XYZ file of C-alpha atoms in Angstrom:
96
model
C 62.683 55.559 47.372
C 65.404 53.331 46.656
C 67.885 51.315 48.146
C 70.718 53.089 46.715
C 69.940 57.432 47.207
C 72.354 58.014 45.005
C 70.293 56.673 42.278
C 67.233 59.154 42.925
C 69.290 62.526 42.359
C 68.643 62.443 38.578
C 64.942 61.930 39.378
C 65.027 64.566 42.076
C 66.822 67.582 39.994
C 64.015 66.866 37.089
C 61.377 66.836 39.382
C 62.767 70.444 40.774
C 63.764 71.663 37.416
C 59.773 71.404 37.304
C 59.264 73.480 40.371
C 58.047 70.853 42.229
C 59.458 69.279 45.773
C 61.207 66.134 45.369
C 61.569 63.940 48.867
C 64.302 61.366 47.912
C 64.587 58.430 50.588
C 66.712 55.164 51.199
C 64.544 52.455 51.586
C 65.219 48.600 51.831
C 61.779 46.884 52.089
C 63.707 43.707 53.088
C 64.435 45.511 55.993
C 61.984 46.152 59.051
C 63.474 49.003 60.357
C 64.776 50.646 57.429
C 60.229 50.361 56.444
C 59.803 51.679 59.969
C 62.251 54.792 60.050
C 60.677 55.103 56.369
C 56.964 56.040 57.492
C 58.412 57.807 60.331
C 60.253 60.319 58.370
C 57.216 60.665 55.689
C 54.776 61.029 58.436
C 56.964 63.779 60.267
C 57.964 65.757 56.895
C 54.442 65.741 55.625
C 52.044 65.457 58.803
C 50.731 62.326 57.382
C 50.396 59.753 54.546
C 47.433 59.755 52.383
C 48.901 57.262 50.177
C 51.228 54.177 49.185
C 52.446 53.128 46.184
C 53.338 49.804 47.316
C 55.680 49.102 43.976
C 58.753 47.168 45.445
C 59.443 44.055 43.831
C 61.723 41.481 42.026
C 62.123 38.635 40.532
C 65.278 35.922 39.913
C 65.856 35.214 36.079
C 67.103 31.916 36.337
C 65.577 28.807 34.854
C 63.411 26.887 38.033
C 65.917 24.105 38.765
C 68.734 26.716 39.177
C 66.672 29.065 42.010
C 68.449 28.850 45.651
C 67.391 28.567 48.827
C 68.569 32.157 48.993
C 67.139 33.406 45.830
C 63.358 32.072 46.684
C 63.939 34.013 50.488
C 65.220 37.119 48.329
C 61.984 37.430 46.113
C 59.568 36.223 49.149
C 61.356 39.041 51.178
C 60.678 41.730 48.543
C 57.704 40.656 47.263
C 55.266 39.300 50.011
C 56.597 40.374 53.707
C 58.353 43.731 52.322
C 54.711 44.778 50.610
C 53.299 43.630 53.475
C 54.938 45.217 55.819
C 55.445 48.194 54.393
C 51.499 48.877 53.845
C 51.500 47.548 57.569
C 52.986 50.483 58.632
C 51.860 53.147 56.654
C 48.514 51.991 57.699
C 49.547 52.887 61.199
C 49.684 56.514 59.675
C 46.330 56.764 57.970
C 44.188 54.975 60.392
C 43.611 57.260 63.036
């Protein structure tokens, strides 16, 4: 996933130059919906989800006394309530 699919085609053509299937997906884990339509389409390509790699995250390279209001909400909406709420709802898909 990323939140630019452009960016995945490299990834994708290697992984199929291997003879493998490559599922390439726009994903914005800052975004509720964009997590929700996410586990939807997984769950309806493959039948289910038997796992997450819950990797999204970031971080603001400024020194401390430089960090925005805006900055902090960026990293707390990637980090905690995007990981959160992205194993959230792939839970929905494993739990039966």
């Amino acid at each position: 996933t990323s939140r630019h699919l452009e960016t995945l085609k490299p990834f994708k053509d290697e992984i199929e130059a291997l003879g493998r299937k490559a599922f390439p997906v726009e994903l914005d884990v800052c975004n509720y919906n964009s997590i929700q339509q996410l586990v939807d389409t997984v769950a309806h390509e493959f039948g289910t989800i038997d796992i997450l790699v819950n990797n999204a995250g970031c971080n603001i390279r400024k020194p401390a006394l430089e960090i925005t209001w805006e900055d902090w909400n960026t990293v707390l909406d990637t980090n905690l309530r995007g990981s959160f709420f992205m194993a959230q709802a792939a839970a929905r898909k494993m739990i039966p």
